[in-house]
Coordinates of C-alpha atoms in Angstrom, one line a residue:
Chain A
M1 CA -14.4 33.8 -83.3
K2 CA -13.1 30.9 -85.1
P3 CA -14.7 27.5 -83.8
G4 CA -12.5 25.3 -82.3
P5 CA -12.6 21.4 -83.3
E6 CA -15.3 19.4 -82.6
L7 CA -15.6 17.7 -79.2
P8 CA -16.1 14.1 -79.7
A9 CA -18.4 11.8 -77.8
V10 CA -16.1 9.9 -75.2
N11 CA -18.7 8.8 -72.3
R12 CA -21.2 7.1 -74.4
V13 CA -22.5 3.6 -72.6
T14 CA -22.3 1.9 -76.7
R15 CA -22.9 -1.8 -75.6
H16 CA -24.9 -2.9 -72.5
A17 CA -25.6 -6.5 -71.2
V18 CA -29.3 -5.6 -70.3
L19 CA -30.3 -2.5 -72.9
G20 CA -28.4 -3.9 -75.8
D21 CA -26.4 -2.2 -78.1
L22 CA -27.2 1.9 -78.5
E23 CA -29.5 2.2 -80.8
P24 CA -28.7 4.8 -83.9
L25 CA -30.5 7.9 -83.6
R26 CA -30.6 11.5 -85.9
E27 CA -27.9 13.5 -85.0
V28 CA -28.0 17.0 -84.2
T29 CA -25.2 19.5 -83.7
I30 CA -25.5 22.0 -80.5
W31 CA -22.5 24.9 -79.7
F32 CA -21.0 24.5 -76.7
E33 CA -19.0 28.1 -76.6
D34 CA -17.1 27.9 -80.0
R35 CA -16.6 23.8 -79.9
A36 CA -19.5 21.7 -81.9
V37 CA -20.9 18.7 -80.0
K38 CA -23.0 16.2 -81.5
A39 CA -26.2 15.3 -79.9
R40 CA -28.7 12.3 -80.2
E41 CA -32.4 13.9 -81.1
G42 CA -34.4 14.5 -78.1
E43 CA -31.9 14.0 -75.2
P44 CA -31.4 16.6 -72.8
I45 CA -28.1 19.2 -73.2
L46 CA -26.8 17.9 -70.0
S47 CA -26.1 14.4 -71.7
A48 CA -24.5 15.3 -74.6
L49 CA -22.2 17.9 -72.8
I50 CA -21.4 15.1 -70.3
A51 CA -21.0 12.3 -73.5
S52 CA -18.7 14.9 -74.5
G53 CA -16.5 15.1 -71.7
V54 CA -17.5 18.7 -70.4
G55 CA -16.6 18.7 -67.0
I56 CA -17.8 22.3 -66.1
L57 CA -21.3 23.7 -67.0
R58 CA -21.4 26.8 -64.7
Y59 CA -19.3 29.1 -62.5
T60 CA -20.8 30.4 -59.3
K61 CA -20.7 34.4 -59.1
N62 CA -17.7 33.6 -56.6
G63 CA -16.0 31.5 -59.2
S64 CA -16.5 28.0 -58.2
P65 CA -17.2 25.5 -60.8
R66 CA -20.6 23.4 -61.1
R67 CA -21.5 20.6 -63.2
M68 CA -25.1 18.9 -61.8
F69 CA -26.2 17.2 -58.8
C70 CA -29.7 15.6 -59.5
G71 CA -30.2 15.6 -63.3
I72 CA -34.0 15.5 -63.2
G73 CA -34.7 19.3 -62.8
R74 CA -34.8 19.8 -59.0
C75 CA -31.8 21.2 -57.9
T76 CA -30.6 24.0 -60.7
D77 CA -27.2 22.7 -60.5
C78 CA -26.8 22.2 -64.4
V79 CA -28.2 25.8 -65.4
M80 CA -26.8 27.4 -68.3
S81 CA -27.2 29.9 -70.8
V82 CA -29.1 28.6 -73.7
D83 CA -29.6 30.8 -76.9
G84 CA -28.7 33.9 -74.9
V85 CA -31.3 32.8 -72.1
P86 CA -29.5 32.3 -69.0
G87 CA -30.8 29.9 -66.0
V88 CA -31.8 27.2 -68.4
R89 CA -32.0 23.8 -66.6
T90 CA -30.0 21.9 -69.0
C91 CA -31.0 18.2 -67.6
V92 CA -34.6 18.7 -68.7
T93 CA -34.2 21.1 -72.1
A94 CA -34.1 19.0 -75.2
V95 CA -31.3 19.6 -77.7
R96 CA -32.1 21.5 -80.7
D97 CA -30.1 21.7 -83.9
G98 CA -27.8 24.8 -84.0
M99 CA -28.3 25.6 -80.4
R100 CA -25.9 27.7 -78.4
V101 CA -25.0 26.5 -75.0
E102 CA -22.9 28.8 -72.8
R103 CA -21.3 28.7 -69.4
Q104 CA -22.9 31.4 -67.0
E105 CA -21.2 33.3 -64.2
G106 CA -23.9 33.4 -61.1
V107 CA -27.1 34.0 -62.4
G108 CA -25.6 35.1 -65.8
R109 CA -26.9 37.5 -68.4
W110 CA -29.6 37.5 -70.8
A111 CA -28.7 38.7 -74.3
G112 CA -28.3 42.3 -75.1
E113 CA -28.0 43.0 -71.6
D114 CA -24.1 44.1 -71.9
G115 CA -24.4 45.6 -75.7
R116 CA -23.9 42.0 -77.1
D117 CA -26.3 40.1 -79.1
G118 CA -25.6 37.1 -76.8
A119 CA -24.5 34.9 -79.2
Chain B
M1 CA -76.0 8.8 -57.6
E2 CA -75.2 11.3 -59.9
R3 CA -71.9 11.5 -62.0
D4 CA -69.6 14.1 -61.6
T5 CA -68.4 15.3 -65.0
R6 CA -65.7 17.7 -63.9
P7 CA -62.5 15.6 -64.4
A8 CA -60.1 13.8 -61.6
V9 CA -56.5 15.4 -62.5
V10 CA -53.7 13.0 -61.6
V11 CA -50.4 14.7 -61.0
G12 CA -47.4 13.0 -61.9
A13 CA -47.2 10.0 -64.6
G14 CA -45.0 7.8 -62.4
P15 CA -46.0 4.1 -61.6
A16 CA -48.5 5.5 -59.0
G17 CA -50.0 8.2 -61.2
L18 CA -50.2 6.0 -64.5
C19 CA -52.0 3.1 -62.4
A20 CA -54.3 6.1 -60.5
A21 CA -55.5 7.0 -64.2
I22 CA -55.8 4.0 -65.7
E23 CA -58.1 2.9 -62.9
L24 CA -60.5 6.0 -63.2
K25 CA -60.6 5.5 -67.2
R26 CA -61.3 1.7 -66.9
A27 CA -64.3 2.9 -64.4
G28 CA -65.4 5.5 -67.2
A29 CA -64.4 8.6 -65.2
P30 CA -63.1 11.6 -66.8
V31 CA -59.4 12.0 -65.9
L32 CA -56.5 14.1 -66.9
L33 CA -53.0 12.7 -66.4
M34 CA -50.4 15.5 -66.1
D35 CA -46.7 15.4 -65.9
E36 CA -43.8 17.9 -65.7
N37 CA -41.4 15.9 -67.9
A38 CA -41.5 15.1 -72.0
K39 CA -42.3 11.3 -71.4
P40 CA -44.3 9.8 -68.9
G41 CA -42.9 7.1 -66.9
G42 CA -41.4 8.6 -64.2
Q43 CA -38.3 6.9 -62.7
L44 CA -39.7 3.4 -63.9
F45 CA -37.6 3.5 -67.1
K46 CA -34.4 3.7 -65.3
Q47 CA -35.1 0.6 -63.4
I48 CA -33.3 -1.9 -65.6
H49 CA -33.0 -4.4 -62.8
K50 CA -35.9 -7.4 -61.9
F51 CA -38.2 -6.6 -59.4
F52 CA -39.3 -8.7 -56.3
G53 CA -42.4 -9.7 -54.9
S54 CA -44.7 -12.6 -55.8
Q55 CA -45.8 -13.5 -59.5
E56 CA -48.8 -11.2 -59.5
H57 CA -46.6 -8.3 -58.5
R58 CA -44.8 -9.2 -61.9
A59 CA -41.7 -10.2 -59.9
G60 CA -38.5 -11.1 -62.1
V61 CA -39.7 -8.3 -64.5
R62 CA -37.3 -5.1 -65.2
G63 CA -38.9 -1.8 -64.2
I64 CA -38.5 -0.6 -67.7
E65 CA -40.6 -3.4 -68.9
I66 CA -43.4 -2.7 -66.6
G67 CA -43.4 0.8 -67.6
K68 CA -43.8 -0.1 -71.1
D69 CA -46.9 -2.2 -70.3
L70 CA -48.1 0.6 -68.5
L71 CA -47.7 3.1 -71.0
R72 CA -49.2 0.7 -73.5
E73 CA -52.4 0.3 -71.4
S74 CA -52.8 4.1 -70.9
L75 CA -52.7 4.6 -74.3
D76 CA -54.9 1.9 -75.5
L77 CA -58.0 3.2 -72.9
G78 CA -57.2 6.8 -74.4
I79 CA -56.4 8.3 -71.4
D80 CA -55.5 12.0 -72.0
V81 CA -52.2 12.6 -70.9
R82 CA -50.8 16.0 -70.8
L83 CA -47.0 15.9 -70.9
D84 CA -44.4 19.1 -70.9
T85 CA -47.1 20.4 -68.3
E86 CA -46.3 21.3 -64.7
V87 CA -48.9 21.9 -62.2
V88 CA -47.7 25.0 -60.1
G89 CA -50.7 25.0 -58.0
L90 CA -53.5 23.7 -56.2
D91 CA -56.0 25.2 -53.8
P92 CA -58.1 23.5 -51.4
N93 CA -61.2 24.2 -53.7
L94 CA -59.2 22.2 -56.2
K95 CA -58.6 24.3 -58.8
V96 CA -55.6 23.3 -60.7
W97 CA -53.0 25.7 -62.1
A98 CA -50.8 24.2 -64.7
V99 CA -48.1 25.8 -67.0
E100 CA -47.8 24.0 -70.3
G101 CA -44.2 23.9 -72.4
R102 CA -43.0 26.6 -69.6
R103 CA -45.2 28.9 -71.7
R104 CA -49.0 28.5 -71.6
S105 CA -50.8 28.6 -68.1
Y106 CA -54.2 27.8 -67.6
T107 CA -56.5 26.5 -64.3
L108 CA -59.1 24.1 -64.6
D109 CA -61.8 22.9 -61.8
A110 CA -60.9 19.1 -60.9
S111 CA -63.5 16.9 -59.0
R112 CA -60.4 14.9 -57.6
V113 CA -57.0 15.4 -57.4
I114 CA -54.7 12.8 -57.1
L115 CA -51.0 13.7 -56.4
A116 CA -48.4 11.4 -57.3
T117 CA -45.4 13.7 -57.3
G118 CA -43.0 11.3 -56.2
A119 CA -39.9 12.1 -53.9
T120 CA -36.6 14.1 -53.9
E121 CA -32.9 12.5 -53.6
N122 CA -31.7 14.1 -50.3
A123 CA -28.5 15.4 -50.1
V124 CA -25.5 15.4 -47.4
P125 CA -23.2 18.2 -47.3
F126 CA -19.1 17.7 -46.5
P127 CA -16.6 19.8 -47.3
G128 CA -16.0 19.4 -51.2
W129 CA -19.6 18.6 -51.9
T130 CA -20.2 21.1 -54.8
L131 CA -17.3 20.1 -56.9
P132 CA -18.3 18.9 -60.1
G133 CA -18.3 14.8 -59.9
V134 CA -20.5 14.6 -56.8
M135 CA -24.1 13.8 -57.7
T136 CA -26.8 11.9 -56.3
A137 CA -27.2 8.3 -57.6
G138 CA -30.4 8.8 -59.2
C139 CA -28.6 11.5 -61.3
A140 CA -25.9 8.9 -62.6
Q141 CA -28.7 6.3 -62.9
T142 CA -30.3 8.5 -65.2
L143 CA -27.4 9.4 -67.5
I144 CA -26.4 5.6 -67.6
N145 CA -29.7 4.0 -68.3
V146 CA -31.8 6.4 -70.1
H147 CA -29.2 8.7 -71.9
R148 CA -26.7 6.2 -72.1
V149 CA -23.9 8.4 -71.0
L150 CA -21.1 7.6 -68.1
P151 CA -20.8 10.5 -65.8
G152 CA -17.2 9.3 -64.4
K153 CA -15.0 6.3 -64.7
R154 CA -14.3 5.6 -60.9
I155 CA -16.9 6.1 -58.4
L156 CA -17.3 6.1 -55.0
M157 CA -21.0 5.1 -53.6
V158 CA -22.1 6.6 -50.4
G159 CA -25.1 4.8 -48.8
S160 CA -25.8 0.7 -49.4
G161 CA -29.9 1.1 -49.4
N162 CA -31.2 -0.3 -52.5
V163 CA -31.0 2.7 -54.5
G164 CA -26.8 2.6 -54.1
V165 CA -26.1 -0.8 -54.4
I166 CA -28.4 -1.1 -57.3
V167 CA -27.2 2.2 -59.0
A168 CA -23.5 0.8 -58.3
Y169 CA -24.0 -2.5 -59.9
Q170 CA -25.8 -0.5 -63.1
L171 CA -22.7 1.8 -63.1
I172 CA -20.4 -1.4 -63.3
Q173 CA -22.8 -2.6 -65.9
A174 CA -22.5 0.6 -68.0
G175 CA -18.9 0.1 -67.7
A176 CA -17.6 2.3 -64.8
E177 CA -15.3 1.3 -61.9
V178 CA -16.9 1.5 -58.4
A179 CA -14.0 2.2 -55.8
A180 CA -16.2 1.2 -52.9
V181 CA -19.8 1.3 -51.3
I182 CA -19.7 3.0 -47.6
E183 CA -22.4 2.9 -45.3
A184 CA -22.2 4.9 -41.9
A185 CA -24.6 2.3 -40.0
P186 CA -23.0 -1.0 -38.6
A187 CA -24.9 -3.1 -41.3
L188 CA -25.6 -2.7 -45.0
G189 CA -29.0 -1.6 -46.2
G190 CA -30.0 -2.9 -49.2
Y191 CA -31.7 -6.2 -50.4
G192 CA -29.4 -9.2 -49.9
V193 CA -29.5 -9.8 -53.7
H194 CA -28.5 -6.6 -54.9
T195 CA -25.9 -6.1 -52.3
A196 CA -24.4 -9.9 -53.1
K197 CA -24.3 -8.6 -56.7
V198 CA -22.0 -5.9 -56.0
R199 CA -20.0 -7.9 -53.8
R200 CA -19.2 -10.8 -56.2
A201 CA -18.2 -7.8 -58.6
G202 CA -15.2 -7.4 -56.0
V203 CA -16.7 -3.6 -54.7
P204 CA -15.3 -3.3 -51.2
M205 CA -18.4 -2.4 -48.8
L206 CA -17.4 -0.7 -46.0
V207 CA -19.8 -0.5 -42.9
R208 CA -19.4 2.3 -40.1
T209 CA -17.7 4.1 -42.8
T210 CA -18.6 7.9 -43.8
I211 CA -17.5 10.1 -46.2
V212 CA -15.1 13.3 -44.8
R213 CA -14.3 15.8 -47.9
A214 CA -14.1 15.3 -51.6
E215 CA -10.7 16.8 -52.9
G216 CA -9.9 18.5 -56.6
N217 CA -9.4 21.4 -58.1
E218 CA -11.6 21.7 -61.1
G219 CA -13.8 18.3 -60.1
V220 CA -13.2 15.6 -57.7
E221 CA -9.9 13.7 -57.8
R222 CA -10.0 12.2 -54.5
A223 CA -12.7 11.4 -51.8
V224 CA -11.3 10.8 -48.4
I225 CA -13.4 8.4 -46.1
S226 CA -13.0 7.5 -42.4
E227 CA -14.7 4.9 -39.8
V228 CA -17.3 6.1 -37.3
D229 CA -18.0 5.7 -33.8
G230 CA -21.4 4.7 -32.5
K231 CA -22.5 8.2 -32.7
F232 CA -21.3 8.8 -36.6
K233 CA -18.6 10.7 -35.5
P234 CA -15.2 10.2 -37.6
L235 CA -12.9 8.2 -35.7
A236 CA -9.3 10.1 -35.7
G237 CA -6.5 8.0 -37.4
T238 CA -8.7 5.8 -39.4
E239 CA -9.1 8.6 -42.8
R240 CA -8.2 6.9 -46.0
T241 CA -7.9 8.7 -49.5
L242 CA -9.6 6.5 -52.5
D243 CA -8.8 8.3 -56.1
V244 CA -11.8 8.7 -57.6
D245 CA -13.8 11.2 -60.2
T246 CA -17.2 11.0 -58.9
I247 CA -18.8 10.5 -55.5
C248 CA -22.6 9.5 -55.6
L249 CA -24.9 10.1 -52.8
A250 CA -27.6 7.3 -52.0
V251 CA -28.9 8.8 -48.4
G252 CA -32.5 8.7 -48.9
L253 CA -35.5 10.1 -50.4
T254 CA -37.7 13.0 -49.3
P255 CA -41.4 12.9 -50.2
S256 CA -42.1 16.0 -52.6
I257 CA -45.3 17.6 -50.6
E258 CA -45.3 20.9 -52.2
L259 CA -48.9 20.8 -53.7
A260 CA -50.2 18.6 -51.0
S261 CA -49.0 21.4 -48.7
L262 CA -50.7 24.1 -50.9
A263 CA -53.8 22.5 -50.9
G264 CA -54.2 22.0 -47.3
C265 CA -53.3 18.6 -46.5
R266 CA -52.0 17.8 -43.0
T267 CA -48.8 16.4 -42.9
F268 CA -47.2 14.0 -40.4
F269 CA -43.4 13.4 -39.7
V270 CA -42.7 9.2 -40.6
P271 CA -38.8 9.1 -40.4
E272 CA -38.5 5.6 -42.0
L273 CA -40.8 6.6 -44.8
G274 CA -38.4 9.9 -45.8
G275 CA -39.8 12.7 -43.5
H276 CA -43.0 14.6 -43.6
M277 CA -45.9 13.6 -45.7
P278 CA -49.4 13.8 -45.7
L279 CA -51.5 11.9 -43.8
H280 CA -53.9 9.4 -45.5
D281 CA -56.6 7.1 -45.2
E282 CA -56.8 3.2 -46.0
F283 CA -58.1 4.9 -49.9
M284 CA -55.1 7.0 -49.8
R285 CA -57.5 9.9 -49.0
S286 CA -55.5 13.2 -47.4
S287 CA -57.2 15.4 -44.8
V288 CA -58.6 17.1 -47.7
P289 CA -61.2 14.9 -48.5
A290 CA -61.1 15.2 -52.7
V291 CA -57.0 15.1 -52.6
Y292 CA -55.3 11.6 -52.8
V293 CA -51.9 11.0 -52.3
V294 CA -50.3 7.9 -53.8
G295 CA -46.6 6.5 -54.2
D296 CA -43.6 8.0 -52.6
I297 CA -45.3 11.2 -51.7
A298 CA -47.2 9.2 -49.2
G299 CA -44.3 7.5 -47.6
V300 CA -41.2 6.3 -49.5
E301 CA -41.4 3.0 -50.6
E302 CA -40.9 1.0 -54.0
A303 CA -42.6 1.2 -57.4
S304 CA -44.4 -2.0 -56.8
T305 CA -46.3 -0.5 -53.8
A306 CA -46.5 2.8 -55.5
M307 CA -48.7 1.0 -58.5
E308 CA -51.0 -0.5 -56.1
E309 CA -51.5 2.7 -54.0
G310 CA -52.5 4.5 -57.3
R311 CA -54.9 1.7 -58.4
L312 CA -56.4 1.8 -54.4
A313 CA -56.8 5.9 -55.2
G314 CA -58.1 5.6 -58.6
I315 CA -61.0 2.7 -57.8
H316 CA -61.9 4.9 -54.9
A317 CA -62.0 8.2 -56.8
A318 CA -63.9 6.8 -59.6
F319 CA -66.5 5.4 -56.7
S320 CA -67.0 8.8 -55.2
M321 CA -67.6 10.4 -58.4
G322 CA -70.5 8.1 -59.2
Y323 CA -68.6 5.9 -61.7
L324 CA -68.6 2.6 -59.6
D325 CA -71.1 1.1 -56.9
S326 CA -69.8 0.6 -53.6
G327 CA -70.0 -3.4 -54.3
E328 CA -67.5 -3.1 -57.2
M329 CA -65.5 -0.6 -55.3
E330 CA -65.0 -2.9 -52.5
R331 CA -64.4 -6.0 -54.9
R332 CA -62.1 -4.0 -56.9
T333 CA -59.6 -2.5 -53.8
A334 CA -60.0 -6.1 -52.0
D335 CA -57.9 -7.5 -54.5
T336 CA -55.3 -4.5 -54.5
R337 CA -55.3 -4.1 -50.8
R338 CA -54.6 -8.0 -50.3
R339 CA -51.6 -7.5 -53.0
L340 CA -50.4 -4.3 -51.3
R341 CA -50.3 -6.3 -47.6
A342 CA -48.3 -8.9 -49.4
L343 CA -45.9 -6.3 -50.5
R344 CA -45.2 -5.2 -47.0
Q345 CA -43.8 -8.5 -45.5
G346 CA -40.4 -9.8 -44.6
V347 CA -37.9 -7.6 -42.5
F348 CA -38.0 -4.8 -44.7
G349 CA -41.7 -4.8 -45.6
A350 CA -43.0 -5.3 -42.1
K351 CA -41.2 -1.9 -41.1
R352 CA -42.9 0.0 -43.7
F353 CA -46.0 -1.6 -42.9
T354 CA -46.0 -0.6 -39.5
A355 CA -45.2 3.0 -40.5
K356 CA -47.9 3.2 -42.5
E357 CA -50.8 1.6 -39.9
R358 CA -49.3 4.7 -37.9
I359 CA -49.8 7.1 -40.6
L360 CA -53.9 5.6 -40.6
A361 CA -54.0 5.8 -36.8
E362 CA -53.2 9.1 -37.0
K363 CA -55.3 10.2 -39.8
E364 CA -58.2 8.6 -37.9
K365 CA -57.5 10.2 -34.9
E366 CA -56.5 14.0 -36.6
C367 CA -59.7 13.9 -39.3
P368 CA -62.2 11.1 -38.4

């Protein structure tokens, strides 16, 4: 599959009256399906995706869209398939360079379960 | 008295847990501080507003600064802080089961366990509440203040307690527009200072108003709100539609009591402090004598009270393990109790004080 264009960060809070300007951090690249997303080192997958304007993180088995709810690892609304492992809580899992993040349907599938390699 | 050399285990490195661990370590007692997150501090680093109370409660200081100070103190003392470590089990004999990095599992025998597990935000279901764009206020607060990401552009805040008004204001500070703060009760719930800031920013504050449904295809596009009668039932003909892409829920918190229940701590229902919570005495001891409960798990209050409760338990645990004599324990806890009492005054504080007194009385009655 040919990669699509990079998803730019559109929702970053770069200036802040109390917290000051956003300090530069090393950038890592993760893949949201076929789109590259630039993330800040150490941040959770969730915030990198929301920063890049991703609106839907998964679908239930009935095809209903989900994004996030609690943001601190309690509710599992934001789970996605990460490097072939489904059901990963993206709000408490830090980005890693080259990480592949995909939307899952229902409980998702483990890499290889359907004969593919999960990539 | 012989000293107990098995460690005290503190679960949760938020304000309550950090203070408990600091007091134990200061007394020379062995202590392990465990937290499931990659960073300590709990919710303190999301609190970019200034705290209340008197000078000695660090009033006027932002939560984020208090958090930095506590971390520095715990580092200086050399406390063994185990991050990415989730405590998943605890039995009445104080065997602690931990999972590190979601990979390595181990157990250890604790001499005391201090549970500082906090609270979980409540949800309120309504048609459309599963749509992308509906989230807890804490979720939005984490994104804007910790990760510096704006989850939406135009926001409806449901709930006018301190969390609702503080997060509404912080969303504005982060660059969002808040369409309204709605409150089902007849009066706004938050401290006047916080509420006034939101009002001055031009945000409509609507009381006796509830959310009826969220509408949209792949995410929130509109919120339908309505006025309610005295029994919180929507009043026909009062529905209004707001164009928003985000609905934040600030409808209270519930103590996270799972580990306390596993350990066999007796619970008690206190609606004004968030629901079911473990009984505890004035030293924060639960019905299982070597298990202490501090902070939001022992009744949802504030970071300032959580810190004092953590100190009380830490001092008392160090005493019961043989690291402080009774005179020193009394002296150290007397200061803490005086500060705690001062924090539970005023219109809001008095209600919490009365509720806490009920917990102590029930503990005395049930397990003297």
